[in-house]
Amino acid sequence: MVLKGASMGQKQLNDGRYQVDIRDANDNRLIRIFGSEEEAKLFESDIIKTLPPKGQRKRHKKNRCTVEEFIGQIIADAEKRLEKNKAKHGTILRWKSNLALLPQWLKVKPIIKVSEADCEKFLQYLQERPHFKSHGAGKPSKAAEGTTLSDDTIAGKFGFLKAMLQKAVEKKVIRLNPAARVKVPKAAKGGWGAQPIEEEDRLKKSELTTVMKKAFEVLAAMFFVLFAVMALAGLRVGEARTLQIEDLEFDYWVGEGKDQRRRPRIYVRRTDTAGRLGPTKTWATRYVDMTPALERILKWWIAPLPKHPQTWLFRTDELPERGTARRKQIEISAKKYGIDLERHGWCLSADQIKYPWTKLMKHVRLNRPLCPLNLRHTFATLALEAGEELIYVSKQLGHQTIVLTQKIYAKWADPESRGMFASAMKALHLPTILPQIPASPPERSEAPTHSDDLASLPDLPGNEEGSDRKNSTS
């Protein structure tokens, strides 16, 4: 039977429960059953609030674009923008990877028919999906028994679907993002995104000394210099690998007259993702100070190198085979930036530094897993420990805002006082010898008396005789 005074979307079932049958803003039919009339009305009210005004509700759209087709269009548009440096190759690769991991039933579903229940089903699919381990280059990955995806990975994969559905809202393909209200479990460390690092995530001074000395002894000189750049300048791995001779400014001067001084620096403006040169992670270029130790290392390293501006600091002649995806990206970037592959080769790839780093870690035996990114954390924490300002470290790292730097490295941003506040307070000549405070305050009914203690108060401004009279007339 239909409820009295209720909309046609509500009815009471024979067992006493209440059913709501309604279409949402994306024209998806929703059928829900509730134990009370109040719950049914509340659900229907929430859906109605998201609907356009009557007369503007376009039902049964002809757009039958599937989820896979829509995301494919988004990726194709990004690839066009990539040619103009308005998109990142790494982002496109992640989108393609995430699209491939979507279950088939979700790929073929028309995007206008994706419901909140579908999003919840996809979240459950991610939570039950096993973790796949790689078994070497060219070999298919295999599911590891008894494992599941981490909460961070689940948040990232589900966030991809949510972001793509939001793009569909922005393009007016759908009116409402069905994934907006789905709750994703937070990771134990605080959720998806940048997290504060711990003591074990960086190298102490003594450990850094050991690592750099051992790198000089057991690694090729090129890898020693590469790791030194990351540890002493705070560059990201891709930023350090793509440095060229022209990015080193040893004779940069600041100031005027007697205050003029030399301030060597590194120009950070590019990164490499799977062979494709592009802008840095934050899209912005920056200059990074070069410490005296790093300056000596770099001058020693580039002395025998060709003096051409496009000479790579960390060059490799082992280019991928022709026709491979990475080789195609290298050739596209070389043509775009005018780099002669025969003459200059290409920069080291991310894979080419994995073995030297693993070898180095085996020799130093730090008893904890570290990766090259930890050298960047080392730079930031040691700089803050030395007393550098947080905003300076933030600019050196290339963070978009100081808030991110504070979130990650707040534990080390604890500089010692320079005594400025203490000096300012001393100049005020505040009283330092005060009367003894009574053990118990006087009763409220007692009138204040002029005691010897009160008479011993120093004559501070406003305590002079007659000051109350002056204040009352002002």
PDB file of C-alpha atoms in Angstrom, residues 218-220 223 227 349-363 372:
ATOM      1  CA  VAL A 218      82.352   0.763  -3.948  1.00  0.00           C
ATOM      2  CA  LEU A 219      80.325   2.552  -6.655  1.00  0.00           C
ATOM      3  CA  ALA A 220      81.153   4.093  -9.995  1.00  0.00           C
ATOM      4  CA  PHE A 223      76.549   7.217  -8.817  1.00  0.00           C
ATOM      5  CA  PHE A 227      73.636  10.482  -4.525  1.00  0.00           C
ATOM      6  CA  SER A 349      66.805   5.894 -16.009  1.00  0.00           C
ATOM      7  CA  ALA A 350      65.183   5.212 -12.648  1.00  0.00           C
ATOM      8  CA  ASP A 351      65.867   1.478 -13.102  1.00  0.00           C
ATOM      9  CA  GLN A 352      69.585   2.067 -13.702  1.00  0.00           C
ATOM     10  CA  ILE A 353      70.140   3.439 -10.201  1.00  0.00           C
ATOM     11  CA  LYS A 354      68.349   0.609  -8.402  1.00  0.00           C
ATOM     12  CA  TYR A 355      71.255  -1.850  -8.463  1.00  0.00           C
ATOM     13  CA  PRO A 356      73.927   0.664  -7.335  1.00  0.00           C
ATOM     14  CA  TRP A 357      71.693   1.762  -4.467  1.00  0.00           C
ATOM     15  CA  THR A 358      71.000  -1.834  -3.391  1.00  0.00           C
ATOM     16  CA  LYS A 359      74.732  -2.575  -3.538  1.00  0.00           C
ATOM     17  CA  LEU A 360      75.497   0.481  -1.422  1.00  0.00           C
ATOM     18  CA  MET A 361      72.924  -0.432   1.230  1.00  0.00           C
ATOM     19  CA  LYS A 362      74.396  -3.936   1.529  1.00  0.00           C
ATOM     20  CA  HIS A 363      77.815  -2.462   2.261  1.00  0.00           C
ATOM     21  CA  PRO A 372      67.111   7.130  -2.776  1.00  0.00           C
TER      22      PRO A 372
END
